[in-house]
Amino acid sequence: MATVTLVYFAWVREAIGRDEERVELASPDETVAELVARLAAQGGGYAEALADPDRLRAALDQQFVGFDQAIGTARELALFPPVTGG
Amino acid sequence: MKRVAIQADDFDISAELAALEALGGGGVASFTGIVRGEEGLVALELEHYPAMTQRQAERIAEEAMARWPLLGLSIIHRHGRLLPGERIVFVGTASRHRAAALESCAFLIDWLKSRAPFWKKAHYADGAGAWVAPRAEDEAKAQDWDR
C-alpha cells in the first residue's frame, strides 16, 4: 500500500512531538479527513492536535487542499494551523 | 523584475527601494512589517514550511503581476527568532501609476498574512510562549481580493 510523508507545523508539531513521519494509507481513496480522523483516534498528542479539523489546514505536495481531497499518489501531506505570516 | 526572498537575515530597505525606483516607473509603494514591542514580549519566532513558502510567495507575486500593470515587485519575508523593533516583512511595488503600486502592495501584504505558510510564536519575559492566532479580519481582507 502507498505511503505518504506527513509533515507538521507550529502547535500541531508541538502537540504530536515530531515534525514528520511516514504513514501507510488505508486505501488509495483515503481522504485527508479520513487520515486525520484515523490519526486523532490514536489519542494523546495526536488527539490534542487533530481532533478538531476546523482548527487545521492541509497542503498536499505543497498546495493547499480541502479535507475532502483524496491523498492518492501525493508524496507529502502537511497539517498545520491557519497561517499568521506578514 | 520579480524578487521573492524567504530568509533569516535582515534586509536593506534603501537598496530594495532603489532597485524598484530604477525600473523607471512613476511610482513605488512599499510596506515594512516590524515586530511590535508588546508588553512582556521578548521575541517573536517565525516558523515556516520551506518547501511550500517560497512557492506560495512566488504564486502570490505572479498573481499581483497579472492583476496590475507593474514594472516590478519585491517580497522579502524573514523567518527565525526576531526581536521587538526588528523587520519581519517587506513588500515593494513599482508601476507607472500610484493606484496600481499602492493597491498591489496592499494585496500582497493581505495575501502574505493569510496565504503564505508562516506561523508566529510570541515568547514572553516570564518564559511563556503562545502561538499567535489568526485574526478573522486578516482572513476577510484576503478574501476581499477574491471577489
Short mmCIF file of N, CA, C and O in Angstrom, two decimals, chain B residues 17-126:
data_model
loop_
_atom_site.label_atom_id
_atom_site.label_comp_id
_atom_site.label_asym_id
_atom_site.label_seq_id
_atom_site.Cartn_x
_atom_site.Cartn_y
_atom_site.Cartn_z
N LEU B 17 14.30 49.62 -2.30
CA LEU B 17 13.57 50.72 -2.93
C LEU B 17 14.31 51.25 -4.15
O LEU B 17 13.70 51.56 -5.17
N ALA B 18 15.63 51.34 -4.03
CA ALA B 18 16.43 51.85 -5.16
C ALA B 18 16.27 50.94 -6.38
O ALA B 18 16.16 51.43 -7.51
N ALA B 19 16.22 49.64 -6.16
CA ALA B 19 16.07 48.70 -7.28
C ALA B 19 14.70 48.89 -7.94
O ALA B 19 14.59 48.82 -9.17
N LEU B 20 13.69 49.17 -7.14
CA LEU B 20 12.34 49.39 -7.69
C LEU B 20 12.28 50.74 -8.42
O LEU B 20 11.68 50.85 -9.50
N GLU B 21 12.91 51.75 -7.85
CA GLU B 21 12.92 53.08 -8.49
C GLU B 21 13.65 53.05 -9.83
O GLU B 21 13.29 53.76 -10.76
N ALA B 22 14.66 52.19 -9.92
CA ALA B 22 15.47 52.12 -11.14
C ALA B 22 14.69 51.54 -12.32
O ALA B 22 15.17 51.58 -13.46
N LEU B 23 13.50 51.02 -12.06
CA LEU B 23 12.71 50.41 -13.14
C LEU B 23 12.07 51.48 -14.03
O LEU B 23 11.52 51.15 -15.09
N GLY B 24 12.12 52.73 -13.60
CA GLY B 24 11.70 53.81 -14.47
C GLY B 24 10.21 54.15 -14.44
O GLY B 24 9.74 54.89 -15.31
N GLY B 25 9.49 53.63 -13.47
CA GLY B 25 8.07 53.94 -13.39
C GLY B 25 7.85 55.27 -12.68
O GLY B 25 8.79 55.93 -12.23
N GLY B 26 6.59 55.64 -12.54
CA GLY B 26 6.29 56.90 -11.87
C GLY B 26 6.04 56.73 -10.40
O GLY B 26 5.98 57.72 -9.66
N GLY B 27 5.88 55.49 -9.96
CA GLY B 27 5.54 55.31 -8.55
C GLY B 27 6.09 54.04 -7.95
O GLY B 27 6.11 52.98 -8.59
N VAL B 28 6.56 54.15 -6.72
CA VAL B 28 6.99 52.99 -5.94
C VAL B 28 6.25 53.04 -4.62
O VAL B 28 6.23 54.07 -3.95
N ALA B 29 5.58 51.94 -4.26
CA ALA B 29 4.91 51.83 -2.95
C ALA B 29 5.59 50.74 -2.16
O ALA B 29 6.09 49.77 -2.74
N SER B 30 5.60 50.87 -0.85
CA SER B 30 6.20 49.79 -0.05
C SER B 30 5.56 49.71 1.32
O SER B 30 4.93 50.66 1.79
N PHE B 31 5.71 48.54 1.91
CA PHE B 31 5.24 48.30 3.28
C PHE B 31 6.34 47.53 4.00
O PHE B 31 6.92 46.60 3.44
N THR B 32 6.63 47.93 5.22
CA THR B 32 7.57 47.18 6.06
C THR B 32 6.85 46.77 7.33
O THR B 32 6.24 47.61 7.99
N GLY B 33 6.90 45.49 7.66
CA GLY B 33 6.30 44.99 8.90
C GLY B 33 7.39 44.85 9.95
O GLY B 33 8.48 44.35 9.67
N ILE B 34 7.08 45.32 11.17
CA ILE B 34 8.06 45.34 12.27
C ILE B 34 7.48 44.55 13.44
O ILE B 34 6.26 44.59 13.66
N VAL B 35 8.32 43.88 14.20
CA VAL B 35 7.86 43.18 15.41
C VAL B 35 7.44 44.23 16.44
O VAL B 35 8.24 45.08 16.81
N ARG B 36 6.17 44.16 16.84
CA ARG B 36 5.66 45.11 17.84
C ARG B 36 6.23 44.78 19.21
O ARG B 36 6.31 43.61 19.60
N GLY B 37 6.60 45.83 19.95
CA GLY B 37 7.11 45.61 21.30
C GLY B 37 5.98 45.53 22.31
O GLY B 37 5.83 46.40 23.15
N GLU B 38 5.17 44.47 22.18
CA GLU B 38 4.04 44.34 23.09
C GLU B 38 4.54 44.04 24.50
O GLU B 38 5.66 43.55 24.68
N GLU B 39 3.67 44.29 25.46
CA GLU B 39 4.07 44.14 26.85
C GLU B 39 4.59 42.74 27.16
O GLU B 39 3.90 41.74 26.93
N GLY B 40 5.80 42.68 27.64
CA GLY B 40 6.37 41.40 28.06
C GLY B 40 6.94 40.56 26.92
O GLY B 40 7.54 39.52 27.17
N LEU B 41 6.76 41.02 25.67
CA LEU B 41 7.26 40.23 24.55
C LEU B 41 8.78 40.37 24.44
O LEU B 41 9.30 41.47 24.37
N VAL B 42 9.47 39.23 24.45
CA VAL B 42 10.93 39.31 24.31
C VAL B 42 11.38 38.89 22.91
O VAL B 42 12.43 39.33 22.45
N ALA B 43 10.59 38.05 22.24
CA ALA B 43 10.95 37.64 20.88
C ALA B 43 9.74 37.06 20.16
O ALA B 43 8.80 36.57 20.80
N LEU B 44 9.80 37.14 18.85
CA LEU B 44 8.78 36.53 18.01
C LEU B 44 9.50 35.50 17.16
O LEU B 44 10.49 35.82 16.51
N GLU B 45 9.01 34.26 17.21
CA GLU B 45 9.64 33.19 16.45
C GLU B 45 8.77 32.90 15.24
O GLU B 45 7.57 32.66 15.38
N LEU B 46 9.35 32.97 14.06
CA LEU B 46 8.59 32.69 12.84
C LEU B 46 9.00 31.35 12.26
O LEU B 46 10.13 31.17 11.82
N GLU B 47 8.04 30.42 12.29
CA GLU B 47 8.26 29.10 11.70
C GLU B 47 7.70 29.13 10.28
O GLU B 47 6.71 29.81 10.02
N HIS B 48 8.34 28.42 9.36
CA HIS B 48 7.78 28.35 8.01
C HIS B 48 7.92 26.94 7.46
O HIS B 48 8.46 26.05 8.13
N TYR B 49 7.39 26.75 6.27
CA TYR B 49 7.37 25.44 5.61
C TYR B 49 8.21 25.63 4.35
O TYR B 49 7.68 26.00 3.30
N PRO B 50 9.53 25.41 4.46
CA PRO B 50 10.44 25.82 3.39
C PRO B 50 10.00 25.37 1.99
O PRO B 50 10.03 26.15 1.06
N ALA B 51 9.59 24.10 1.87
CA ALA B 51 9.25 23.59 0.54
C ALA B 51 8.06 24.33 -0.06
O ALA B 51 7.91 24.40 -1.27
N MET B 52 7.21 24.87 0.78
CA MET B 52 5.98 25.49 0.29
C MET B 52 6.02 27.01 0.31
O MET B 52 5.40 27.66 -0.53
N THR B 53 6.76 27.59 1.24
CA THR B 53 6.70 29.04 1.44
C THR B 53 7.19 29.81 0.22
O THR B 53 6.54 30.76 -0.24
N GLN B 54 8.34 29.41 -0.31
CA GLN B 54 8.89 30.11 -1.48
C GLN B 54 7.92 29.99 -2.66
O GLN B 54 7.62 30.98 -3.33
N ARG B 55 7.40 28.80 -2.87
CA ARG B 55 6.48 28.55 -3.97
C ARG B 55 5.21 29.40 -3.83
O ARG B 55 4.74 30.00 -4.79
N GLN B 56 4.68 29.43 -2.62
CA GLN B 56 3.43 30.16 -2.38
C GLN B 56 3.67 31.67 -2.55
O GLN B 56 2.84 32.37 -3.15
N ALA B 57 4.79 32.17 -2.08
CA ALA B 57 5.10 33.60 -2.23
C ALA B 57 5.28 33.95 -3.71
O ALA B 57 4.86 35.02 -4.15
N GLU B 58 5.86 33.04 -4.47
CA GLU B 58 6.03 33.30 -5.90
C GLU B 58 4.68 33.32 -6.63
O GLU B 58 4.46 34.12 -7.53
N ARG B 59 3.78 32.45 -6.20
CA ARG B 59 2.44 32.45 -6.80
C ARG B 59 1.73 33.77 -6.50
O ARG B 59 1.04 34.33 -7.35
N ILE B 60 1.89 34.24 -5.28
CA ILE B 60 1.25 35.50 -4.87
C ILE B 60 1.83 36.64 -5.71
O ILE B 60 1.10 37.51 -6.19
N ALA B 61 3.14 36.60 -5.92
CA ALA B 61 3.79 37.64 -6.74
C ALA B 61 3.28 37.61 -8.18
O ALA B 61 2.98 38.65 -8.77
N GLU B 62 3.15 36.39 -8.73
CA GLU B 62 2.67 36.27 -10.10
C GLU B 62 1.24 36.78 -10.22
O GLU B 62 0.86 37.42 -11.20
N GLU B 63 0.44 36.50 -9.20
CA GLU B 63 -0.95 36.97 -9.19
C GLU B 63 -0.99 38.50 -9.21
O GLU B 63 -1.79 39.10 -9.95
N ALA B 64 -0.13 39.14 -8.46
CA ALA B 64 -0.09 40.61 -8.44
C ALA B 64 0.35 41.16 -9.80
O ALA B 64 -0.22 42.13 -10.30
N MET B 65 1.34 40.50 -10.42
CA MET B 65 1.82 40.96 -11.73
C MET B 65 0.72 40.82 -12.78
O MET B 65 0.65 41.60 -13.73
N ALA B 66 -0.14 39.80 -12.61
CA ALA B 66 -1.22 39.58 -13.58
C ALA B 66 -2.36 40.57 -13.38
O ALA B 66 -3.04 40.95 -14.32
N ARG B 67 -2.56 41.00 -12.13
CA ARG B 67 -3.71 41.87 -11.85
C ARG B 67 -3.44 43.34 -12.10
O ARG B 67 -4.37 44.09 -12.37
N TRP B 68 -2.19 43.78 -11.90
CA TRP B 68 -1.86 45.20 -12.03
C TRP B 68 -0.72 45.38 -13.04
O TRP B 68 0.13 44.50 -13.16
N PRO B 69 -0.69 46.53 -13.72
CA PRO B 69 0.41 46.78 -14.66
C PRO B 69 1.67 47.20 -13.90
O PRO B 69 1.97 48.38 -13.78
N LEU B 70 2.37 46.22 -13.37
CA LEU B 70 3.55 46.51 -12.55
C LEU B 70 4.83 46.38 -13.35
O LEU B 70 4.95 45.52 -14.22
N LEU B 71 5.79 47.24 -13.04
CA LEU B 71 7.12 47.12 -13.63
C LEU B 71 7.97 46.14 -12.82
O LEU B 71 8.92 45.56 -13.32
N GLY B 72 7.61 45.99 -11.56
CA GLY B 72 8.37 45.07 -10.73
C GLY B 72 7.84 45.03 -9.32
O GLY B 72 7.05 45.89 -8.92
N LEU B 73 8.24 44.01 -8.60
CA LEU B 73 7.86 43.93 -7.19
C LEU B 73 8.93 43.16 -6.43
O LEU B 73 9.73 42.43 -7.01
N SER B 74 8.90 43.37 -5.14
CA SER B 74 9.87 42.72 -4.28
C SER B 74 9.16 42.27 -3.00
O SER B 74 8.41 43.04 -2.40
N ILE B 75 9.34 41.00 -2.66
CA ILE B 75 8.78 40.46 -1.41
C ILE B 75 9.93 39.85 -0.62
O ILE B 75 10.67 39.02 -1.16
N ILE B 76 10.10 40.28 0.61
CA ILE B 76 11.10 39.65 1.48
C ILE B 76 10.38 39.29 2.78
O ILE B 76 9.71 40.15 3.37
N HIS B 77 10.46 38.05 3.19
CA HIS B 77 9.83 37.62 4.45
C HIS B 77 10.87 36.88 5.26
O HIS B 77 11.51 35.96 4.76
N ARG B 78 11.05 37.30 6.50
CA ARG B 78 12.05 36.65 7.34
C ARG B 78 11.45 35.50 8.15
O ARG B 78 10.24 35.46 8.38
N HIS B 79 12.30 34.58 8.59
CA HIS B 79 11.88 33.53 9.50
C HIS B 79 12.92 33.43 10.61
O HIS B 79 13.97 34.07 10.54
N GLY B 80 12.60 32.65 11.63
CA GLY B 80 13.53 32.53 12.75
C GLY B 80 13.10 33.41 13.91
O GLY B 80 11.96 33.83 13.99
N ARG B 81 14.06 33.67 14.80
CA ARG B 81 13.76 34.40 16.03
C ARG B 81 14.03 35.89 15.85
O ARG B 81 15.16 36.28 15.55
N LEU B 82 13.01 36.72 15.99
CA LEU B 82 13.12 38.15 15.77
C LEU B 82 12.78 38.91 17.05
O LEU B 82 11.91 38.50 17.82
N LEU B 83 13.48 40.02 17.25
CA LEU B 83 13.29 40.82 18.46
C LEU B 83 12.37 42.00 18.19
O LEU B 83 12.24 42.44 17.05
N PRO B 84 11.72 42.53 19.25
CA PRO B 84 10.88 43.71 19.06
C PRO B 84 11.67 44.82 18.36
O PRO B 84 12.83 45.05 18.70
N GLY B 85 11.03 45.46 17.38
CA GLY B 85 11.69 46.51 16.63
C GLY B 85 12.35 46.01 15.35
O GLY B 85 12.71 46.81 14.48
N GLU B 86 12.54 44.68 15.23
CA GLU B 86 13.16 44.15 14.03
C GLU B 86 12.15 44.04 12.90
O GLU B 86 10.96 43.86 13.12
N ARG B 87 12.66 44.13 11.66
CA ARG B 87 11.80 43.99 10.48
C ARG B 87 11.44 42.52 10.26
O ARG B 87 12.31 41.64 10.40
N ILE B 88 10.17 42.26 9.90
CA ILE B 88 9.72 40.90 9.56
C ILE B 88 9.55 40.75 8.05
O ILE B 88 9.95 39.75 7.47
N VAL B 89 8.91 41.74 7.45
CA VAL B 89 8.48 41.57 6.07
C VAL B 89 8.62 42.89 5.31
O VAL B 89 8.46 43.97 5.90
N PHE B 90 8.91 42.79 4.03
CA PHE B 90 8.96 43.96 3.15
C PHE B 90 8.24 43.61 1.86
O PHE B 90 8.43 42.52 1.31
N VAL B 91 7.40 44.53 1.42
CA VAL B 91 6.79 44.41 0.10
C VAL B 91 6.97 45.74 -0.61
O VAL B 91 6.70 46.79 -0.03
N GLY B 92 7.47 45.70 -1.83
CA GLY B 92 7.59 46.92 -2.62
C GLY B 92 7.08 46.67 -4.02
O GLY B 92 7.27 45.58 -4.57
N THR B 93 6.42 47.66 -4.58
CA THR B 93 5.89 47.52 -5.94
C THR B 93 6.21 48.79 -6.73
O THR B 93 6.23 49.89 -6.18
N ALA B 94 6.44 48.61 -8.03
CA ALA B 94 6.72 49.76 -8.90
C ALA B 94 5.79 49.71 -10.09
O ALA B 94 5.58 48.65 -10.69
N SER B 95 5.22 50.88 -10.41
CA SER B 95 4.32 50.97 -11.56
C SER B 95 4.42 52.36 -12.14
O SER B 95 5.02 53.27 -11.55
N ARG B 96 3.81 52.55 -13.31
CA ARG B 96 3.75 53.89 -13.88
C ARG B 96 2.80 54.77 -13.08
O ARG B 96 2.89 55.98 -13.12
N HIS B 97 1.85 54.13 -12.39
CA HIS B 97 0.80 54.91 -11.72
C HIS B 97 0.67 54.52 -10.25
O HIS B 97 0.85 53.37 -9.89
N ARG B 98 0.31 55.51 -9.43
CA ARG B 98 0.31 55.28 -7.98
C ARG B 98 -0.75 54.26 -7.55
O ARG B 98 -0.51 53.48 -6.63
N ALA B 99 -1.94 54.29 -8.21
CA ALA B 99 -3.00 53.38 -7.75
C ALA B 99 -2.56 51.93 -7.87
O ALA B 99 -2.76 51.13 -6.96
N ALA B 100 -1.96 51.58 -8.99
CA ALA B 100 -1.52 50.20 -9.20
C ALA B 100 -0.45 49.82 -8.16
O ALA B 100 -0.45 48.72 -7.62
N ALA B 101 0.45 50.75 -7.88
CA ALA B 101 1.52 50.47 -6.92
C ALA B 101 0.94 50.28 -5.51
O ALA B 101 1.25 49.31 -4.82
N LEU B 102 0.06 51.20 -5.11
CA LEU B 102 -0.49 51.14 -3.75
C LEU B 102 -1.42 49.93 -3.57
O LEU B 102 -1.35 49.22 -2.57
N GLU B 103 -2.30 49.71 -4.55
CA GLU B 103 -3.25 48.59 -4.42
C GLU B 103 -2.53 47.24 -4.41
O GLU B 103 -2.87 46.36 -3.63
N SER B 104 -1.55 47.07 -5.30
CA SER B 104 -0.88 45.78 -5.37
C SER B 104 -0.05 45.53 -4.11
O SER B 104 0.08 44.40 -3.65
N CYS B 105 0.46 46.60 -3.52
CA CYS B 105 1.22 46.47 -2.27
C CYS B 105 0.29 45.97 -1.15
O CYS B 105 0.63 45.05 -0.41
N ALA B 106 -0.91 46.55 -1.07
CA ALA B 106 -1.88 46.13 -0.06
C ALA B 106 -2.31 44.68 -0.30
O ALA B 106 -2.42 43.88 0.64
N PHE B 107 -2.53 44.34 -1.55
CA PHE B 107 -2.91 42.97 -1.92
C PHE B 107 -1.85 41.97 -1.46
O PHE B 107 -2.16 40.94 -0.84
N LEU B 108 -0.58 42.28 -1.74
CA LEU B 108 0.49 41.35 -1.40
C LEU B 108 0.59 41.14 0.11
O LEU B 108 0.77 40.01 0.58
N ILE B 109 0.46 42.21 0.86
CA ILE B 109 0.56 42.07 2.32
C ILE B 109 -0.63 41.27 2.86
O ILE B 109 -0.47 40.37 3.69
N ASP B 110 -1.84 41.57 2.37
CA ASP B 110 -3.01 40.83 2.83
C ASP B 110 -2.89 39.34 2.52
O ASP B 110 -3.23 38.49 3.34
N TRP B 111 -2.35 39.05 1.33
CA TRP B 111 -2.21 37.64 0.95
C TRP B 111 -1.11 36.94 1.74
O TRP B 111 -1.26 35.79 2.14
N LEU B 112 -0.01 37.63 1.98
CA LEU B 112 1.07 37.00 2.76
C LEU B 112 0.59 36.66 4.16
O LEU B 112 0.99 35.65 4.73
N LYS B 113 -0.27 37.52 4.71
CA LYS B 113 -0.76 37.30 6.07
C LYS B 113 -1.57 36.02 6.20
O LYS B 113 -1.54 35.38 7.25
N SER B 114 -2.34 35.69 5.18
CA SER B 114 -3.25 34.55 5.35
C SER B 114 -3.05 33.43 4.34
O SER B 114 -3.76 32.42 4.41
N ARG B 115 -2.08 33.56 3.41
CA ARG B 115 -1.90 32.51 2.41
C ARG B 115 -0.48 31.96 2.36
O ARG B 115 -0.23 30.96 1.69
N ALA B 116 0.45 32.62 3.00
CA ALA B 116 1.83 32.13 2.99
C ALA B 116 2.07 31.36 4.29
O ALA B 116 1.71 31.82 5.36
N PRO B 117 2.63 30.15 4.18
CA PRO B 117 2.78 29.29 5.36
C PRO B 117 3.88 29.74 6.33
O PRO B 117 5.00 29.23 6.31
N PHE B 118 3.51 30.71 7.15
CA PHE B 118 4.34 31.16 8.28
C PHE B 118 3.46 31.11 9.53
O PHE B 118 2.26 31.40 9.46
N TRP B 119 4.08 30.77 10.66
CA TRP B 119 3.36 30.78 11.95
C TRP B 119 4.22 31.54 12.94
O TRP B 119 5.43 31.32 13.04
N LYS B 120 3.56 32.41 13.70
CA LYS B 120 4.28 33.24 14.67
C LYS B 120 4.06 32.72 16.08
O LYS B 120 2.93 32.46 16.48
N LYS B 121 5.15 32.61 16.83
CA LYS B 121 5.04 32.25 18.25
C LYS B 121 5.64 33.39 19.06
O LYS B 121 6.79 33.77 18.84
N ALA B 122 4.84 33.91 20.01
CA ALA B 122 5.30 35.00 20.86
C ALA B 122 5.96 34.42 22.11
O ALA B 122 5.40 33.52 22.75
N HIS B 123 7.15 34.91 22.42
CA HIS B 123 7.85 34.49 23.64
C HIS B 123 7.85 35.66 24.62
O HIS B 123 8.20 36.78 24.24
N TYR B 124 7.47 35.39 25.87
CA TYR B 124 7.33 36.45 26.87
C TYR B 124 8.43 36.35 27.94
O TYR B 124 9.05 35.30 28.11
N ALA B 125 8.58 37.46 28.67
CA ALA B 125 9.66 37.57 29.66
C ALA B 125 9.54 36.50 30.75
O ALA B 125 10.54 36.05 31.30
N ASP B 126 8.31 36.08 31.07
CA ASP B 126 8.13 35.07 32.12
C ASP B 126 8.37 33.65 31.62
O ASP B 126 8.14 32.68 32.35
#
